[in-house]
C-alpha cells in the first residue's frame, strides 16, 4: 500500500539516529529493501514481493515525482550511516552498497560510487576490506544497469573512479585488506573478461556487398565500452595481480593465486551460451547439463570446447613468470 511508504521512510530516518549501533546498522538493510520496493508500492502488486520488482517509472508517469522524492529521502540515510562513528555501522553500509545501487537505479549511481570511494579509505581495516569485497558487485550492478540506460558513461566512470583506490590498497598495512583486494581482483577479471567477449558475440556482421556499413550509436558505444574494459584488464588488473602474487605475506599471495585460478575458470557457462546464441538463435537451454563435466560433453557432438578460457593467451603469458617464481617461494604454504 503506497500510503504506508512515508511511514516506513520515517522509520528509516529514526533508526539512523538510534543510540544502539546494531539498530543503526539494520537501518541500512531496511533502506535498500524499501528503496527496492518503492516503485512496486505505486505501480505493481506488492504482494508478489521481490518476484515482481519494478524500476523507477519514466518521467512522464504521474507517479514519478512521488517515487523520486521518496528516493531523495532514503539516500541521505545511507550517506549518513556511511559516516557513523561506530565501525560496525559503516561495515554494514560497505557490505550493502551494491544492493542500494540495484535498488535505486542508474540515476543515483555516481553518488553511490562516491559512497564506496569514501569507505575504501575508511580508518577501520574491516570496513576497508568489506568495501573492497563489495567493489566487484557494485561494478557489476553499474555495468548491468547502464546497458539499457540513458547514461552509458557511468559504466566507464565506475572503473575509472574505483580502480585507483584499489591500487592504493596494495600498500595497506592490514593483511586482511590486501587479501580482500586479491579476491576482488579475481572477481573483476572474471567480470570484465566476460564482458569483453560481447565484442565477438554481438559485433554486427559485415554487409554482403563488402561495403562498410555505418554502425549504430548503440553498437559503437558497446564496442567503445569493450575496449575500455580491455584497457583496464591489461593496464591495471593484470599488473595488480602480479604485485599481489609477490606480496610478503603468504595469505595475500595465496589469495592472489586463488583469484587467478577462479578467473581462469569463471564465466564458462555464460560465455558458452552467449557464443552459441550469437551464432544461431536456436540454443538448447538444458540446465541439467554440467559444463564442467567432460563425460556429459563426450556423449554429445559439439564443436565448442569443454572449457572456454577466460584469460587470453597473452594475459596468461604475462602471469607465467610470476607463477614460476612462486614455486621457489620460501613460504611452504605458497609452494
Short mmCIF file of N, CA and C in Angstrom, two decimals, residues 47-213:
data_model
loop_
_atom_site.label_atom_id
_atom_site.label_comp_id
_atom_site.label_asym_id
_atom_site.label_seq_id
_atom_site.Cartn_x
_atom_site.Cartn_y
_atom_site.Cartn_z
N UNK A 47 2.20 -7.65 -3.17
CA UNK A 47 2.05 -8.98 -2.57
C UNK A 47 2.97 -10.00 -3.23
N UNK A 48 3.44 -9.71 -4.45
CA UNK A 48 4.35 -10.63 -5.14
C UNK A 48 5.79 -10.48 -4.68
N UNK A 49 6.06 -9.45 -3.90
CA UNK A 49 7.39 -9.27 -3.32
C UNK A 49 8.46 -9.08 -4.37
N UNK A 50 9.63 -9.65 -4.10
CA UNK A 50 10.79 -9.42 -4.96
C UNK A 50 10.68 -10.11 -6.30
N UNK A 51 9.65 -10.95 -6.50
CA UNK A 51 9.49 -11.61 -7.79
C UNK A 51 8.91 -10.67 -8.84
N UNK A 52 8.43 -9.53 -8.44
CA UNK A 52 7.82 -8.59 -9.39
C UNK A 52 8.32 -7.18 -9.15
N UNK A 53 9.65 -7.03 -9.07
CA UNK A 53 10.23 -5.71 -8.82
C UNK A 53 10.15 -4.85 -10.07
N UNK A 54 9.92 -3.57 -9.86
CA UNK A 54 9.88 -2.63 -10.96
C UNK A 54 10.92 -1.54 -10.74
N UNK A 55 11.35 -0.93 -11.83
CA UNK A 55 12.31 0.15 -11.75
C UNK A 55 11.58 1.49 -11.62
N UNK A 56 12.38 2.56 -11.45
CA UNK A 56 11.82 3.90 -11.36
C UNK A 56 11.01 4.20 -12.62
N UNK A 57 9.77 4.66 -12.48
CA UNK A 57 8.93 4.92 -13.66
C UNK A 57 9.50 6.07 -14.50
N UNK A 58 9.13 6.15 -15.78
CA UNK A 58 9.60 7.27 -16.61
C UNK A 58 9.07 8.60 -16.11
N UNK A 59 9.76 9.67 -16.50
CA UNK A 59 9.38 11.00 -16.02
C UNK A 59 7.96 11.39 -16.43
N UNK A 60 7.47 10.81 -17.51
CA UNK A 60 6.11 11.13 -17.96
C UNK A 60 5.04 10.49 -17.10
N UNK A 61 5.42 9.53 -16.28
CA UNK A 61 4.45 8.83 -15.43
C UNK A 61 4.05 9.73 -14.26
N UNK A 62 2.76 9.75 -13.91
CA UNK A 62 2.30 10.61 -12.79
C UNK A 62 2.93 10.25 -11.45
N UNK A 63 3.33 8.99 -11.29
CA UNK A 63 3.89 8.57 -10.00
C UNK A 63 5.39 8.82 -9.89
N UNK A 64 6.01 9.31 -10.97
CA UNK A 64 7.47 9.50 -10.95
C UNK A 64 7.90 10.43 -9.82
N UNK A 65 7.19 11.55 -9.67
CA UNK A 65 7.58 12.54 -8.66
C UNK A 65 7.52 11.97 -7.26
N UNK A 66 6.47 11.18 -6.98
CA UNK A 66 6.33 10.60 -5.64
C UNK A 66 7.47 9.63 -5.33
N UNK A 67 7.76 8.73 -6.27
CA UNK A 67 8.82 7.74 -6.05
C UNK A 67 10.17 8.44 -5.95
N UNK A 68 10.41 9.41 -6.82
CA UNK A 68 11.68 10.12 -6.83
C UNK A 68 11.92 10.88 -5.52
N UNK A 69 10.89 11.54 -5.01
CA UNK A 69 11.05 12.30 -3.76
C UNK A 69 11.32 11.37 -2.58
N UNK A 70 10.72 10.20 -2.59
CA UNK A 70 10.97 9.25 -1.51
C UNK A 70 12.39 8.68 -1.61
N UNK A 71 12.88 8.49 -2.84
CA UNK A 71 14.27 8.08 -3.00
C UNK A 71 15.22 9.15 -2.46
N UNK A 72 14.85 10.40 -2.69
CA UNK A 72 15.67 11.52 -2.19
C UNK A 72 15.74 11.53 -0.67
N UNK A 73 14.75 10.96 0.00
CA UNK A 73 14.78 10.88 1.45
C UNK A 73 15.57 9.67 1.93
N UNK A 74 15.58 8.60 1.13
CA UNK A 74 16.26 7.37 1.56
C UNK A 74 17.77 7.45 1.37
N UNK A 75 18.22 8.06 0.30
CA UNK A 75 19.66 8.10 0.04
C UNK A 75 20.45 8.80 1.15
N UNK A 76 19.97 9.92 1.72
CA UNK A 76 20.72 10.54 2.83
C UNK A 76 20.85 9.63 4.05
N UNK A 77 19.94 8.68 4.22
CA UNK A 77 20.07 7.73 5.33
C UNK A 77 21.36 6.92 5.15
N UNK A 78 21.57 6.42 3.92
CA UNK A 78 22.78 5.62 3.66
C UNK A 78 24.05 6.46 3.77
N UNK A 79 24.01 7.68 3.25
CA UNK A 79 25.22 8.52 3.29
C UNK A 79 25.57 8.90 4.73
N UNK A 80 24.55 9.12 5.56
CA UNK A 80 24.85 9.45 6.96
C UNK A 80 25.37 8.23 7.70
N UNK A 81 24.81 7.05 7.42
CA UNK A 81 25.29 5.83 8.08
C UNK A 81 26.72 5.52 7.67
N UNK A 82 27.12 5.91 6.45
CA UNK A 82 28.49 5.68 5.99
C UNK A 82 29.50 6.51 6.77
N UNK A 83 29.03 7.56 7.47
CA UNK A 83 29.90 8.40 8.28
C UNK A 83 29.68 8.17 9.77
N UNK A 84 28.98 7.10 10.13
CA UNK A 84 28.66 6.81 11.53
C UNK A 84 29.95 6.62 12.34
N UNK A 85 29.88 6.98 13.62
CA UNK A 85 31.06 6.86 14.48
C UNK A 85 31.39 5.41 14.80
N UNK A 86 30.41 4.50 14.69
CA UNK A 86 30.65 3.09 15.00
C UNK A 86 31.11 2.33 13.76
N UNK A 87 32.26 1.65 13.81
CA UNK A 87 32.73 0.90 12.64
C UNK A 87 31.75 -0.16 12.16
N UNK A 88 31.00 -0.77 13.10
CA UNK A 88 30.05 -1.82 12.71
C UNK A 88 28.96 -1.28 11.79
N UNK A 89 28.57 -0.03 11.98
CA UNK A 89 27.55 0.59 11.13
C UNK A 89 28.13 0.87 9.74
N UNK A 90 29.33 1.41 9.70
CA UNK A 90 29.97 1.66 8.41
C UNK A 90 30.24 0.36 7.68
N UNK A 91 30.53 -0.70 8.43
CA UNK A 91 30.74 -2.02 7.83
C UNK A 91 29.46 -2.50 7.14
N UNK A 92 28.31 -2.27 7.77
CA UNK A 92 27.03 -2.66 7.17
C UNK A 92 26.77 -1.92 5.86
N UNK A 93 27.15 -0.66 5.82
CA UNK A 93 26.99 0.13 4.58
C UNK A 93 27.91 -0.41 3.50
N UNK A 94 29.17 -0.67 3.86
CA UNK A 94 30.15 -1.16 2.89
C UNK A 94 29.71 -2.49 2.28
N UNK A 95 29.09 -3.34 3.08
CA UNK A 95 28.69 -4.66 2.61
C UNK A 95 27.47 -4.61 1.70
N UNK A 96 26.71 -3.49 1.72
CA UNK A 96 25.43 -3.46 1.01
C UNK A 96 25.31 -2.32 0.01
N UNK A 97 26.43 -1.70 -0.34
CA UNK A 97 26.38 -0.62 -1.34
C UNK A 97 25.83 -1.10 -2.67
N UNK A 98 26.20 -2.32 -3.06
CA UNK A 98 25.72 -2.84 -4.33
C UNK A 98 24.21 -3.06 -4.31
N UNK A 99 23.68 -3.46 -3.16
CA UNK A 99 22.22 -3.65 -3.03
C UNK A 99 21.50 -2.32 -3.20
N UNK A 100 22.05 -1.29 -2.57
CA UNK A 100 21.45 0.04 -2.69
C UNK A 100 21.52 0.52 -4.13
N UNK A 101 22.62 0.22 -4.80
CA UNK A 101 22.79 0.61 -6.20
C UNK A 101 21.72 -0.05 -7.07
N UNK A 102 21.50 -1.34 -6.87
CA UNK A 102 20.47 -2.04 -7.63
C UNK A 102 19.08 -1.48 -7.34
N UNK A 103 18.85 -1.14 -6.06
CA UNK A 103 17.51 -0.71 -5.65
C UNK A 103 17.15 0.67 -6.18
N UNK A 104 18.10 1.59 -6.17
CA UNK A 104 17.79 2.98 -6.55
C UNK A 104 17.88 3.23 -8.06
N UNK A 105 18.67 2.44 -8.78
CA UNK A 105 18.73 2.62 -10.23
C UNK A 105 19.83 3.57 -10.67
N UNK A 106 19.95 3.70 -12.01
CA UNK A 106 21.10 4.38 -12.59
C UNK A 106 21.16 5.87 -12.30
N UNK A 107 20.03 6.48 -11.90
CA UNK A 107 20.04 7.92 -11.63
C UNK A 107 20.97 8.27 -10.47
N UNK A 108 21.16 7.31 -9.55
CA UNK A 108 21.94 7.58 -8.33
C UNK A 108 23.29 6.89 -8.34
N UNK A 109 23.72 6.32 -9.46
CA UNK A 109 24.96 5.56 -9.50
C UNK A 109 26.16 6.36 -9.01
N UNK A 110 26.31 7.59 -9.51
CA UNK A 110 27.51 8.37 -9.17
C UNK A 110 27.61 8.65 -7.68
N UNK A 111 26.48 8.89 -7.03
CA UNK A 111 26.51 9.17 -5.59
C UNK A 111 26.92 7.93 -4.81
N UNK A 112 26.44 6.76 -5.22
CA UNK A 112 26.78 5.52 -4.51
C UNK A 112 28.23 5.14 -4.78
N UNK A 113 28.73 5.44 -5.98
CA UNK A 113 30.16 5.21 -6.26
C UNK A 113 31.01 6.07 -5.33
N UNK A 114 30.62 7.34 -5.14
CA UNK A 114 31.34 8.22 -4.21
C UNK A 114 31.30 7.67 -2.79
N UNK A 115 30.17 7.08 -2.44
CA UNK A 115 30.00 6.50 -1.10
C UNK A 115 31.00 5.37 -0.89
N UNK A 116 31.12 4.48 -1.88
CA UNK A 116 32.06 3.37 -1.75
C UNK A 116 33.51 3.86 -1.77
N UNK A 117 33.78 4.92 -2.52
CA UNK A 117 35.12 5.50 -2.53
C UNK A 117 35.54 5.92 -1.13
N UNK A 118 34.63 6.57 -0.42
CA UNK A 118 34.94 7.02 0.95
C UNK A 118 35.18 5.83 1.87
N UNK A 119 34.41 4.76 1.70
CA UNK A 119 34.55 3.59 2.56
C UNK A 119 35.85 2.82 2.26
N UNK A 120 36.34 2.90 1.03
CA UNK A 120 37.62 2.25 0.71
C UNK A 120 38.79 2.93 1.42
N UNK A 121 38.59 4.16 1.85
CA UNK A 121 39.62 4.87 2.61
C UNK A 121 39.30 5.00 4.08
N UNK A 122 38.40 4.15 4.58
CA UNK A 122 37.98 4.23 5.98
C UNK A 122 39.14 3.94 6.93
N UNK A 123 39.05 4.47 8.13
CA UNK A 123 40.11 4.27 9.14
C UNK A 123 40.11 2.87 9.71
N UNK A 124 38.99 2.15 9.62
CA UNK A 124 38.89 0.81 10.17
C UNK A 124 39.20 -0.22 9.08
N UNK A 125 40.11 -1.15 9.37
CA UNK A 125 40.53 -2.11 8.34
C UNK A 125 39.40 -3.04 7.92
N UNK A 126 38.48 -3.36 8.84
CA UNK A 126 37.36 -4.24 8.47
C UNK A 126 36.45 -3.57 7.45
N UNK A 127 36.24 -2.28 7.63
CA UNK A 127 35.40 -1.54 6.69
C UNK A 127 36.07 -1.47 5.32
N UNK A 128 37.38 -1.20 5.30
CA UNK A 128 38.11 -1.16 4.03
C UNK A 128 38.04 -2.50 3.31
N UNK A 129 38.24 -3.58 4.08
CA UNK A 129 38.19 -4.91 3.48
C UNK A 129 36.82 -5.25 2.91
N UNK A 130 35.76 -4.90 3.66
CA UNK A 130 34.40 -5.19 3.19
C UNK A 130 34.04 -4.34 1.98
N UNK A 131 34.48 -3.09 1.98
CA UNK A 131 34.24 -2.22 0.82
C UNK A 131 34.95 -2.76 -0.41
N UNK A 132 36.15 -3.31 -0.22
CA UNK A 132 36.88 -3.89 -1.35
C UNK A 132 36.15 -5.10 -1.90
N UNK A 133 35.61 -5.94 -1.03
CA UNK A 133 34.87 -7.12 -1.48
C UNK A 133 33.56 -6.72 -2.18
N UNK A 134 33.01 -5.58 -1.79
CA UNK A 134 31.77 -5.11 -2.42
C UNK A 134 32.02 -4.50 -3.79
N UNK A 135 33.24 -4.07 -4.04
CA UNK A 135 33.54 -3.33 -5.27
C UNK A 135 33.18 -4.11 -6.55
N UNK A 136 33.55 -5.40 -6.70
CA UNK A 136 33.15 -6.11 -7.93
C UNK A 136 31.64 -6.20 -8.10
N UNK A 137 30.92 -6.37 -6.99
CA UNK A 137 29.46 -6.45 -7.08
C UNK A 137 28.86 -5.12 -7.51
N UNK A 138 29.42 -4.02 -6.98
CA UNK A 138 28.94 -2.70 -7.37
C UNK A 138 29.24 -2.43 -8.85
N UNK A 139 30.44 -2.79 -9.29
CA UNK A 139 30.80 -2.61 -10.70
C UNK A 139 29.84 -3.41 -11.58
N UNK A 140 29.56 -4.63 -11.18
CA UNK A 140 28.62 -5.47 -11.93
C UNK A 140 27.24 -4.82 -12.00
N UNK A 141 26.78 -4.26 -10.88
CA UNK A 141 25.46 -3.61 -10.85
C UNK A 141 25.42 -2.41 -11.79
N UNK A 142 26.49 -1.60 -11.75
CA UNK A 142 26.53 -0.40 -12.60
C UNK A 142 26.61 -0.78 -14.07
N UNK A 143 27.48 -1.75 -14.41
CA UNK A 143 27.61 -2.15 -15.80
C UNK A 143 26.32 -2.77 -16.34
N UNK A 144 25.64 -3.56 -15.50
CA UNK A 144 24.37 -4.14 -15.93
C UNK A 144 23.29 -3.08 -16.05
N UNK A 145 23.30 -2.12 -15.13
CA UNK A 145 22.26 -1.09 -15.13
C UNK A 145 22.40 -0.09 -16.26
N UNK A 146 23.63 0.07 -16.80
CA UNK A 146 23.83 1.06 -17.85
C UNK A 146 23.65 0.49 -19.25
N UNK A 147 23.44 -0.82 -19.37
CA UNK A 147 23.26 -1.41 -20.69
C UNK A 147 22.05 -0.84 -21.41
N UNK A 148 20.98 -0.56 -20.63
CA UNK A 148 19.75 -0.04 -21.25
C UNK A 148 19.38 1.34 -20.73
N UNK A 149 20.35 2.03 -20.11
CA UNK A 149 20.04 3.34 -19.54
C UNK A 149 20.45 4.44 -20.49
N UNK A 150 20.10 5.66 -20.09
CA UNK A 150 20.45 6.83 -20.90
C UNK A 150 21.79 7.42 -20.48
N UNK A 151 22.49 6.74 -19.57
CA UNK A 151 23.77 7.25 -19.06
C UNK A 151 24.86 6.18 -19.20
N UNK A 152 25.25 5.79 -20.44
CA UNK A 152 26.24 4.73 -20.61
C UNK A 152 27.62 5.09 -20.10
N UNK A 153 27.92 6.38 -19.92
CA UNK A 153 29.25 6.77 -19.45
C UNK A 153 29.53 6.30 -18.03
N UNK A 154 28.48 6.03 -17.26
CA UNK A 154 28.67 5.56 -15.89
C UNK A 154 29.41 4.24 -15.84
N UNK A 155 29.30 3.42 -16.92
CA UNK A 155 29.96 2.12 -16.93
C UNK A 155 31.48 2.27 -16.89
N UNK A 156 32.02 3.28 -17.57
CA UNK A 156 33.46 3.51 -17.51
C UNK A 156 33.84 4.35 -16.31
N UNK A 157 32.96 5.24 -15.88
CA UNK A 157 33.25 6.08 -14.71
C UNK A 157 33.46 5.25 -13.46
N UNK A 158 32.70 4.15 -13.32
CA UNK A 158 32.81 3.36 -12.09
C UNK A 158 34.20 2.75 -11.98
N UNK A 159 34.76 2.27 -13.09
CA UNK A 159 36.10 1.68 -13.06
C UNK A 159 37.17 2.74 -12.90
N UNK A 160 37.02 3.85 -13.62
CA UNK A 160 38.00 4.94 -13.51
C UNK A 160 38.02 5.53 -12.10
N UNK A 161 36.89 5.47 -11.40
CA UNK A 161 36.81 6.04 -10.06
C UNK A 161 37.34 5.11 -8.98
N UNK A 162 37.09 3.79 -9.14
CA UNK A 162 37.39 2.86 -8.06
C UNK A 162 38.74 2.16 -8.19
N UNK A 163 39.19 1.91 -9.41
CA UNK A 163 40.46 1.19 -9.58
C UNK A 163 41.67 1.93 -9.00
N UNK A 164 41.78 3.27 -9.14
CA UNK A 164 42.91 3.95 -8.50
C UNK A 164 42.95 3.76 -6.98
N UNK A 165 41.79 3.69 -6.35
CA UNK A 165 41.75 3.46 -4.90
C UNK A 165 42.16 2.03 -4.57
N UNK A 166 41.79 1.10 -5.45
CA UNK A 166 42.20 -0.29 -5.24
C UNK A 166 43.72 -0.41 -5.31
N UNK A 167 44.34 0.31 -6.22
CA UNK A 167 45.80 0.28 -6.35
C UNK A 167 46.47 0.78 -5.07
N UNK A 168 45.88 1.82 -4.46
CA UNK A 168 46.44 2.35 -3.22
C UNK A 168 46.44 1.32 -2.09
N UNK A 169 45.46 0.42 -2.11
CA UNK A 169 45.36 -0.59 -1.05
C UNK A 169 46.43 -1.66 -1.16
N UNK A 170 47.21 -1.65 -2.24
CA UNK A 170 48.35 -2.57 -2.34
C UNK A 170 49.32 -2.39 -1.18
N UNK A 171 49.42 -1.15 -0.69
CA UNK A 171 50.35 -0.84 0.40
C UNK A 171 49.65 -0.76 1.76
N UNK A 172 48.41 -1.26 1.82
CA UNK A 172 47.68 -1.21 3.09
C UNK A 172 48.40 -2.04 4.15
N UNK A 173 48.54 -1.53 5.35
CA UNK A 173 49.25 -2.29 6.40
C UNK A 173 48.50 -3.55 6.85
N UNK A 174 47.20 -3.62 6.58
CA UNK A 174 46.42 -4.76 7.03
C UNK A 174 46.47 -5.91 6.02
N UNK A 175 46.84 -7.09 6.51
CA UNK A 175 46.86 -8.27 5.64
C UNK A 175 45.46 -8.60 5.13
N UNK A 176 44.45 -8.46 5.99
CA UNK A 176 43.08 -8.79 5.60
C UNK A 176 42.60 -7.91 4.45
N UNK A 177 43.00 -6.65 4.45
CA UNK A 177 42.58 -5.75 3.37
C UNK A 177 43.23 -6.18 2.05
N UNK A 178 44.50 -6.57 2.11
CA UNK A 178 45.19 -7.00 0.88
C UNK A 178 44.64 -8.33 0.38
N UNK A 179 44.23 -9.19 1.30
CA UNK A 179 43.57 -10.44 0.90
C UNK A 179 42.24 -10.13 0.20
N UNK A 180 41.49 -9.19 0.74
CA UNK A 180 40.23 -8.78 0.10
C UNK A 180 40.49 -8.18 -1.28
N UNK A 181 41.59 -7.43 -1.40
CA UNK A 181 41.96 -6.85 -2.69
C UNK A 181 42.25 -7.95 -3.71
N UNK A 182 42.98 -8.97 -3.30
CA UNK A 182 43.29 -10.07 -4.21
C UNK A 182 42.01 -10.79 -4.66
N UNK A 183 41.12 -11.04 -3.71
CA UNK A 183 39.85 -11.70 -4.05
C UNK A 183 39.04 -10.86 -5.02
N UNK A 184 38.97 -9.56 -4.75
CA UNK A 184 38.20 -8.66 -5.61
C UNK A 184 38.79 -8.58 -7.02
N UNK A 185 40.13 -8.62 -7.11
CA UNK A 185 40.78 -8.57 -8.43
C UNK A 185 40.38 -9.77 -9.28
N UNK A 186 40.33 -10.94 -8.65
CA UNK A 186 39.91 -12.14 -9.38
C UNK A 186 38.48 -12.02 -9.89
N UNK A 187 37.59 -11.48 -9.05
CA UNK A 187 36.20 -11.33 -9.46
C UNK A 187 36.06 -10.29 -10.58
N UNK A 188 36.85 -9.21 -10.49
CA UNK A 188 36.80 -8.19 -11.54
C UNK A 188 37.35 -8.73 -12.87
N UNK A 189 38.40 -9.54 -12.79
CA UNK A 189 38.93 -10.15 -14.01
C UNK A 189 37.87 -11.01 -14.68
N UNK A 190 37.21 -11.84 -13.89
CA UNK A 190 36.17 -12.70 -14.44
C UNK A 190 35.05 -11.89 -15.06
N UNK A 191 34.64 -10.83 -14.36
CA UNK A 191 33.54 -9.99 -14.84
C UNK A 191 33.91 -9.27 -16.13
N UNK A 192 35.06 -8.60 -16.15
CA UNK A 192 35.41 -7.77 -17.29
C UNK A 192 35.78 -8.60 -18.52
N UNK A 193 36.46 -9.73 -18.31
CA UNK A 193 36.78 -10.58 -19.46
C UNK A 193 35.50 -11.16 -20.05
N UNK A 194 34.54 -11.47 -19.18
CA UNK A 194 33.25 -11.94 -19.69
C UNK A 194 32.55 -10.88 -20.51
N UNK A 195 32.67 -9.63 -20.10
CA UNK A 195 32.03 -8.55 -20.86
C UNK A 195 32.72 -8.30 -22.20
N UNK A 196 34.05 -8.44 -22.22
CA UNK A 196 34.76 -8.21 -23.48
C UNK A 196 34.40 -9.25 -24.52
N UNK A 197 33.92 -10.41 -24.09
CA UNK A 197 33.50 -11.43 -25.07
C UNK A 197 32.32 -10.97 -25.90
N UNK A 198 31.62 -9.93 -25.44
CA UNK A 198 30.48 -9.42 -26.20
C UNK A 198 30.92 -8.83 -27.54
N UNK A 199 32.18 -8.41 -27.63
CA UNK A 199 32.66 -7.87 -28.90
C UNK A 199 32.57 -8.93 -30.00
N UNK A 200 32.92 -10.16 -29.64
CA UNK A 200 32.83 -11.25 -30.61
C UNK A 200 31.39 -11.70 -30.81
N UNK A 201 30.61 -11.68 -29.72
CA UNK A 201 29.26 -12.22 -29.78
C UNK A 201 28.30 -11.31 -30.51
N UNK A 202 28.35 -10.02 -30.15
CA UNK A 202 27.33 -9.10 -30.64
C UNK A 202 27.83 -8.15 -31.72
N UNK A 203 29.04 -8.33 -32.21
CA UNK A 203 29.53 -7.44 -33.25
C UNK A 203 28.70 -7.61 -34.51
N UNK A 204 28.19 -6.53 -35.10
CA UNK A 204 27.34 -6.66 -36.27
C UNK A 204 28.09 -7.27 -37.44
N UNK A 205 27.45 -8.21 -38.18
CA UNK A 205 28.13 -8.85 -39.31
C UNK A 205 28.36 -7.87 -40.43
N UNK A 206 29.41 -8.10 -41.26
CA UNK A 206 29.67 -7.21 -42.40
C UNK A 206 28.58 -7.34 -43.45
N UNK A 207 28.39 -6.29 -44.22
CA UNK A 207 27.36 -6.31 -45.25
C UNK A 207 27.77 -7.25 -46.37
N UNK A 208 26.79 -7.91 -47.04
CA UNK A 208 27.12 -8.89 -48.08
C UNK A 208 27.97 -8.30 -49.19
N UNK A 209 27.75 -7.04 -49.56
CA UNK A 209 28.49 -6.43 -50.65
C UNK A 209 29.90 -6.04 -50.31
N UNK A 210 30.25 -6.15 -49.03
CA UNK A 210 31.59 -5.81 -48.60
C UNK A 210 31.79 -4.34 -48.31
N UNK A 211 30.78 -3.51 -48.57
CA UNK A 211 30.92 -2.08 -48.29
C UNK A 211 30.75 -1.85 -46.82
N UNK A 212 31.48 -0.90 -46.30
CA UNK A 212 31.44 -0.64 -44.86
C UNK A 212 30.10 -0.06 -44.46
N UNK A 213 29.40 -0.73 -43.56
CA UNK A 213 28.11 -0.25 -43.09
C UNK A 213 28.33 0.69 -41.92
#
